[in-house]
Structures are given as structure tokens and as C-alpha cells.
């Protein structure tokens, strides 16, 4: 998706029909010295899915190593099935550890199909939601879109 800015633009477009257009969404991706945790900022607001399933109550809860529920819905609220395995079916590009820090595995800043990138798994509620395994950068995987703190 040609880097963080392009991924953020994708998230903005996917979130606009579902959420208030005044809310800003960014890709939950770390690249280089830009960590996903820093990119979303710090909020006390709840993080929920499009069907309003609770994910975490605020940023501190989001980054504490466990979620209240899996992020297993796409932008339209359709549940995405998958296993907790690193098979690519439920994998999501992140480049991020459970605390929001960068892992260093970011497919050349999300611009390169060579090498390995760190992924999470959308059915997991433990730290594996964002830090489950490394997969080939050539795979077409999902990304998480997270609301940026106001």
C-alpha cells in the first residue's frame, strides 16, 4: 500500500461510510521510528468495532497486552472467520508489538514485497492480535484501522 500515508488514506476511506466523518482513522502500522502506539495518540474513549463490540476502554487498555474482544469485523461489520494460526487467513499487517511499539519487521516501511513483515491475528485477544508471527511481505493481508485520538 505504498507506506504509512497511503495506508492511512485507505483507512479514512473505509471508515467514512461507517463512522462520523469528523473522526479520523489511521492504520495500526509501525514503520521505522514511527510506532503504531504513537500514531494513534492517547484517548480515554472506548475502541469498538463497527457493530459496537468492545475492543478496549481507552488507549491504555488497548496497549496492555490483552483486548476485551477480538477485532474480527471488517469495515462493514462483517465478521471475518479465521484461526489463531499464522496461516495468512486471519493475519493482519502491523509491524507492532502488543504495547504499540515497532517490531522492526515492516516490509521496508510498507513499500516492499521482499522480506518478512510482522503480523497480528484478528481472532486473538491476547498480544497476538498485533504480534503473532512474521509472514512474507508479498502476501495480500488486511490492516487494522484505529481511531486517532482527538
Coordinates of N, CA and C in Angstrom, one line a residue:
X1 N 0.8 -1.2 0.0 CA 0.0 0.0 0.0 C 0.8 1.2 0.0
X2 N 2.1 1.1 -0.3 CA 3.0 2.3 -0.5 C 3.2 3.2 0.7
X3 N 3.4 2.6 1.9 CA 3.8 3.4 3.0 C 2.6 3.8 3.9
X4 N 3.0 4.4 5.0 CA 2.0 4.8 6.1 C 0.9 5.8 5.6
X5 N 1.3 6.8 4.8 CA 0.4 7.8 4.4 C -0.7 7.1 3.5
X6 N -0.3 6.2 2.6 CA -1.3 5.6 1.8 C -2.2 4.7 2.6
X7 N -1.6 4.0 3.6 CA -2.5 3.1 4.4 C -3.5 3.9 5.2
X8 N -3.0 5.1 5.7 CA -3.9 6.0 6.5 C -5.1 6.5 5.6
X9 N -4.7 6.8 4.3 CA -5.8 7.2 3.4 C -6.8 6.1 3.1
X10 N -6.3 4.9 3.0 CA -7.2 3.8 2.8 C -8.1 3.7 4.0
X11 N -7.6 3.8 5.2 CA -8.4 3.7 6.5 C -9.4 4.8 6.5
X12 N -9.1 6.0 6.1 CA -10.0 7.1 6.1 C -11.2 6.8 5.2
X13 N -10.9 6.3 4.0 CA -11.9 5.9 3.1 C -12.8 4.8 3.5
X14 N -12.3 3.8 4.2 CA -13.1 2.7 4.7 C -13.9 3.1 5.9
X15 N -13.5 4.0 6.7 CA -14.2 4.3 7.9 C -15.3 5.4 7.7
X16 N -15.1 6.2 6.6 CA -16.0 7.3 6.4 C -17.5 6.9 6.3
X17 N -17.8 5.8 5.6 CA -19.3 5.5 5.5 C -19.8 4.9 6.8
X18 N -19.0 4.4 7.7 CA -19.5 3.7 8.9 C -19.5 4.7 10.1
X19 N -18.5 5.5 10.2 CA -18.4 6.4 11.4 C -18.6 7.9 11.0
X20 N -18.8 8.7 11.9 CA -18.9 10.2 11.7 C -17.6 10.6 10.9
X21 N -17.8 11.3 9.8 CA -16.6 11.7 9.0 C -15.7 12.7 9.7
X22 N -16.1 13.2 10.8 CA -15.2 14.1 11.6 C -14.2 13.3 12.4
X23 N -14.4 12.0 12.6 CA -13.5 11.2 13.3 C -12.4 10.7 12.3
X24 N -11.1 10.7 12.8 CA -10.0 10.4 12.0 C -9.5 9.0 12.3
X25 N -9.3 8.2 11.3 CA -8.8 6.8 11.4 C -7.4 6.7 10.7
X26 N -6.5 6.0 11.4 CA -5.2 5.7 10.8 C -4.9 4.2 10.8
X27 N -4.0 3.8 10.0 CA -3.6 2.3 10.0 C -2.8 2.0 11.3
X28 N -3.2 0.9 11.9 CA -2.4 0.4 13.0 C -1.1 -0.3 12.4
X29 N -0.2 0.6 12.1 CA 1.1 0.1 11.5 C 2.3 0.8 12.1
X30 N 3.3 0.1 12.4 CA 4.6 0.8 12.8 C 5.5 0.6 11.6
X31 N 6.3 1.7 11.4 CA 7.3 1.7 10.3 C 8.5 2.6 10.8
X32 N 9.7 2.0 10.7 CA 10.9 2.8 11.2 C 10.7 3.2 12.6
X33 N 10.9 4.5 12.8 CA 10.8 5.1 14.2 C 9.4 5.5 14.5
X34 N 8.4 5.3 13.6 CA 7.0 5.7 13.9 C 6.2 4.5 14.3
X35 N 5.9 4.4 15.6 CA 5.2 3.3 16.2 C 3.7 3.5 16.1
X36 N 3.0 2.4 16.0 CA 1.5 2.4 15.9 C 1.0 3.1 17.1
X37 N 1.5 2.8 18.3 CA 1.0 3.4 19.5 C 1.1 4.9 19.5
X38 N 2.2 5.4 19.0 CA 2.4 6.9 18.9 C 1.5 7.5 17.9
X39 N 1.3 6.8 16.8 CA 0.5 7.3 15.7 C -1.0 7.4 16.0
X40 N -1.5 6.6 17.0 CA -2.9 6.8 17.3 C -3.1 7.8 18.4
X41 N -2.1 8.1 19.2 CA -2.2 9.1 20.3 C -2.8 8.4 21.5
X42 N -3.3 9.2 22.5 CA -3.8 8.6 23.7 C -5.2 9.1 23.9
X43 N -6.1 8.2 24.1 CA -7.5 8.5 24.3 C -8.2 7.7 25.4
X44 N -9.1 8.3 26.1 CA -9.9 7.7 27.1 C -11.2 7.0 26.6
X45 N -11.5 7.3 25.3 CA -12.7 6.8 24.6 C -12.5 5.3 24.4
X46 N -13.7 4.6 24.3 CA -13.7 3.2 24.0 C -13.4 3.0 22.6
X47 N -12.7 1.9 22.3 CA -12.4 1.4 21.0 C -13.4 0.3 20.7
X48 N -14.2 0.4 19.7 CA -15.3 -0.6 19.4 C -15.2 -0.9 17.9
X49 N -15.8 -2.0 17.5 CA -15.9 -2.5 16.2 C -17.1 -1.7 15.5
X50 N -17.3 -1.9 14.2 CA -18.4 -1.3 13.5 C -19.8 -1.7 14.1
X51 N -19.9 -2.9 14.7 CA -21.1 -3.4 15.3 C -21.1 -3.1 16.8
X52 N -20.2 -2.2 17.2 CA -20.1 -1.7 18.6 C -19.7 -2.7 19.6
X53 N -19.0 -3.7 19.2 CA -18.4 -4.7 20.1 C -17.2 -4.1 20.8
X54 N -17.1 -4.2 22.1 CA -16.0 -3.5 22.9 C -14.6 -4.2 22.6
X55 N -13.7 -3.4 22.2 CA -12.3 -3.9 22.0 C -11.4 -3.5 23.2
X56 N -11.5 -2.2 23.6 CA -10.7 -1.7 24.7 C -11.3 -0.4 25.2
X57 N -11.2 -0.2 26.5 CA -11.7 1.1 27.1 C -10.5 2.0 27.2
X58 N -10.2 2.7 26.1 CA -9.1 3.7 26.1 C -7.8 3.1 25.6
X59 N -6.9 4.0 25.3 CA -5.6 3.6 24.7 C -4.8 2.7 25.7
X60 N -4.8 3.1 27.0 CA -4.0 2.3 28.0 C -4.5 0.8 28.0
X61 N -5.8 0.6 27.9 CA -6.3 -0.7 27.8 C -6.0 -1.4 26.5
X62 N -6.0 -0.7 25.4 CA -5.7 -1.2 24.1 C -4.2 -1.8 24.1
X63 N -3.3 -1.1 24.8 CA -1.9 -1.4 24.8 C -1.4 -2.2 26.0
X64 N -2.3 -2.8 26.8 CA -1.9 -3.5 28.0 C -1.6 -5.0 27.7
X65 N -1.7 -5.5 26.5 CA -1.4 -6.8 26.2 C -2.6 -7.8 26.0
X66 N -3.8 -7.3 26.2 CA -5.0 -8.1 26.0 C -6.1 -7.2 25.6
X67 N -7.0 -7.7 24.7 CA -8.2 -6.9 24.3 C -9.4 -7.5 25.0
X68 N -10.4 -6.7 25.1 CA -11.7 -7.1 25.7 C -12.4 -8.0 24.7
X69 N -12.2 -7.8 23.4 CA -12.8 -8.7 22.4 C -11.9 -8.6 21.1
X70 N -12.0 -9.6 20.2 CA -11.2 -9.6 19.0 C -11.6 -8.5 18.0
X71 N -10.7 -8.1 17.2 CA -11.0 -7.1 16.1 C -11.3 -8.0 14.9
X72 N -12.4 -8.6 14.9 CA -12.7 -9.6 13.8 C -13.8 -9.2 12.9
X73 N -14.1 -7.9 12.8 CA -15.1 -7.4 11.8 C -14.4 -6.5 10.8
X74 N -14.8 -6.6 9.6 CA -14.3 -5.6 8.6 C -15.1 -4.3 8.7
X75 N -14.8 -3.4 7.8 CA -15.4 -2.0 7.9 C -16.9 -2.0 7.8
X76 N -17.5 -3.0 7.2 CA -18.9 -3.1 7.1 C -19.6 -3.8 8.3
X77 N -18.8 -4.4 9.2 CA -19.3 -5.1 10.3 C -19.4 -6.6 10.1
X78 N -19.0 -7.1 9.0 CA -19.0 -8.5 8.6 C -17.9 -9.2 9.4
X79 N -18.2 -10.2 10.1 CA -17.3 -11.0 10.9 C -16.4 -11.8 9.9
X80 N -15.1 -11.7 10.2 CA -14.1 -12.4 9.3 C -13.6 -13.6 10.1
X81 N -13.9 -14.8 9.5 CA -13.5 -16.0 10.2 C -12.0 -16.3 10.0
X82 N -11.5 -17.0 11.0 CA -10.1 -17.4 10.9 C -9.7 -18.2 12.1
X83 N -8.5 -18.7 12.0 CA -8.0 -19.5 13.2 C -6.9 -18.6 13.8
X84 N -6.4 -19.1 15.0 CA -5.3 -18.4 15.7 C -4.0 -18.7 15.1
X85 N -3.9 -19.4 14.0 CA -2.7 -19.8 13.4 C -2.1 -18.7 12.4
X86 N -0.8 -18.9 12.1 CA -0.1 -18.0 11.2 C -0.2 -18.5 9.8
X87 N -1.5 -18.6 9.3 CA -1.7 -19.2 8.0 C -2.0 -18.1 7.0
X88 N -2.1 -16.9 7.4 CA -2.4 -15.8 6.4 C -3.9 -15.5 6.3
X89 N -4.8 -16.4 6.7 CA -6.2 -16.2 6.5 C -6.8 -15.2 7.5
X90 N -6.3 -15.1 8.7 CA -6.7 -14.2 9.7 C -5.6 -13.2 10.1
X91 N -4.6 -13.2 9.2 CA -3.4 -12.3 9.5 C -3.6 -10.9 9.1
X92 N -3.0 -10.0 9.9 CA -3.2 -8.5 9.7 C -1.8 -7.9 9.8
X93 N -1.4 -7.1 8.8 CA -0.1 -6.4 8.9 C -0.1 -5.4 10.0
X94 N 0.9 -5.4 10.8 CA 1.0 -4.5 11.9 C 2.4 -3.9 12.1
X95 N 3.4 -4.8 12.1 CA 4.8 -4.3 12.4 C 4.9 -3.8 13.9
X96 N 4.0 -4.3 14.7 CA 3.8 -3.7 16.0 C 3.7 -4.8 17.1
X97 N 4.3 -4.5 18.3 CA 4.2 -5.3 19.5 C 2.9 -4.9 20.2
X98 N 2.5 -5.7 21.2 CA 1.2 -5.5 21.9 C 1.2 -4.2 22.6
X99 N 2.4 -3.6 22.9 CA 2.4 -2.3 23.6 C 2.4 -1.1 22.6
X100 N 2.3 -1.4 21.3 CA 2.2 -0.4 20.3 C 3.6 0.0 19.7
X101 N 4.7 -0.6 20.3 CA 6.0 -0.3 19.8 C 6.3 -1.0 18.4
X102 N 7.3 -0.5 17.7 CA 7.6 -1.1 16.4 C 8.5 -2.3 16.6
X103 N 8.2 -3.3 15.8 CA 9.0 -4.6 15.9 C 10.2 -4.6 15.0
X104 N 10.2 -3.7 14.0 CA 11.2 -3.6 13.0 C 11.0 -4.4 11.7
X105 N 10.0 -5.3 11.8 CA 9.6 -6.1 10.6 C 8.4 -5.3 9.9
X106 N 8.8 -4.4 9.0 CA 7.8 -3.6 8.4 C 7.8 -3.5 6.9
X107 N 8.3 -4.6 6.3 CA 8.3 -4.7 4.8 C 8.8 -3.4 4.2
X108 N 10.0 -2.9 4.7 CA 10.6 -1.7 4.1 C 9.7 -0.5 4.2
X109 N 9.1 -0.3 5.4 CA 8.2 0.8 5.6 C 6.9 0.7 4.9
X110 N 6.5 -0.6 4.6 CA 5.3 -1.0 4.0 C 5.3 -0.5 2.5
X111 N 6.5 -0.6 1.9 CA 6.6 -0.3 0.5 C 7.2 -1.4 -0.3
X112 N 7.7 -2.5 0.3 CA 8.4 -3.5 -0.4 C 7.8 -4.9 -0.2
X113 N 7.7 -5.7 -1.3 CA 7.2 -7.0 -1.2 C 8.2 -8.1 -0.9
X114 N 9.5 -7.7 -0.7 CA 10.5 -8.6 -0.3 C 10.6 -8.7 1.2
X115 N 11.1 -9.8 1.7 CA 11.3 -10.0 3.1 C 10.1 -10.4 3.9
X116 N 10.2 -10.2 5.2 CA 9.2 -10.6 6.2 C 8.6 -9.4 6.9
X117 N 7.3 -9.4 7.2 CA 6.7 -8.4 8.0 C 5.9 -9.0 9.2
X118 N 5.9 -8.2 10.2 CA 5.2 -8.7 11.5 C 3.7 -8.6 11.3
X119 N 3.0 -9.6 11.7 CA 1.5 -9.6 11.6 C 0.9 -9.9 12.9
X120 N -0.4 -9.5 13.1 CA -1.2 -9.9 14.1 C -2.3 -10.9 13.6
X121 N -3.2 -11.3 14.5 CA -4.2 -12.3 14.1 C -5.5 -11.7 14.6
X122 N -6.5 -11.5 13.7 CA -7.7 -10.8 14.1 C -8.7 -11.6 15.0
X123 N -8.4 -12.9 15.2 CA -9.3 -13.7 16.1 C -8.7 -13.7 17.5
X124 N -7.5 -13.2 17.7 CA -6.9 -13.3 19.1 C -7.2 -12.1 19.9
X125 N -7.3 -12.3 21.2 CA -7.5 -11.2 22.2 C -6.3 -11.0 23.0
X126 N -5.3 -11.9 23.0 CA -4.0 -11.6 23.7 C -3.1 -10.8 22.9
X127 N -1.9 -10.6 23.2 CA -0.9 -9.8 22.4 C -0.8 -10.2 21.0
X128 N -1.2 -11.5 20.7 CA -1.2 -11.9 19.3 C -2.1 -11.2 18.4
X129 N -3.0 -10.4 18.9 CA -3.9 -9.6 18.0 C -3.0 -8.7 17.1
X130 N -1.8 -8.3 17.6 CA -1.0 -7.4 16.8 C 0.4 -8.0 16.6
X131 N 0.8 -9.0 17.4 CA 2.2 -9.6 17.3 C 2.1 -11.1 17.4
X132 N 1.8 -11.7 16.3 CA 1.6 -13.2 16.2 C 2.7 -13.9 15.5
X133 N 3.1 -13.4 14.3 CA 4.1 -14.1 13.5 C 4.7 -13.1 12.4
X134 N 5.7 -13.6 11.8 CA 6.2 -12.9 10.6 C 5.9 -13.7 9.3
X135 N 5.4 -13.0 8.3 CA 5.0 -13.6 7.1 C 5.6 -12.9 5.9
X136 N 5.6 -13.5 4.8 CA 6.2 -12.9 3.5 C 5.5 -11.6 3.2
X137 N 6.2 -10.6 2.9 CA 5.7 -9.2 2.5 C 4.9 -9.3 1.2
X138 N 5.0 -10.4 0.5 CA 4.3 -10.5 -0.8 C 2.8 -10.9 -0.6
X139 N 2.5 -11.3 0.6 CA 1.1 -11.7 0.9 C 0.1 -10.5 0.9
X140 N -1.1 -10.6 0.4 CA -2.1 -9.5 0.4 C -2.9 -9.7 1.7
X141 N -2.5 -9.0 2.8 CA -3.2 -9.2 4.1 C -4.0 -7.9 4.4
X142 N -4.8 -8.0 5.4 CA -5.6 -6.9 5.9 C -4.7 -6.0 6.7
X143 N -5.3 -4.8 7.1 CA -4.7 -3.9 8.1 C -5.9 -3.5 9.0
X144 N -5.5 -3.2 10.2 CA -6.4 -2.6 11.2 C -6.5 -1.1 11.0
X145 N -7.7 -0.5 11.1 CA -7.9 0.9 11.1 C -8.4 1.3 12.5
X146 N -7.6 2.2 13.1 CA -7.9 2.5 14.5 C -8.2 4.0 14.6
X147 N -9.1 4.4 15.4 CA -9.4 5.9 15.5 C -8.3 6.6 16.2
X148 N -7.9 7.7 15.6 CA -6.8 8.5 16.2 C -7.4 9.4 17.3
X149 N -6.7 9.5 18.4 CA -7.2 10.3 19.5 C -7.4 11.8 19.0
X150 N -8.5 12.4 19.5 CA -8.8 13.8 19.1 C -7.7 14.8 19.6

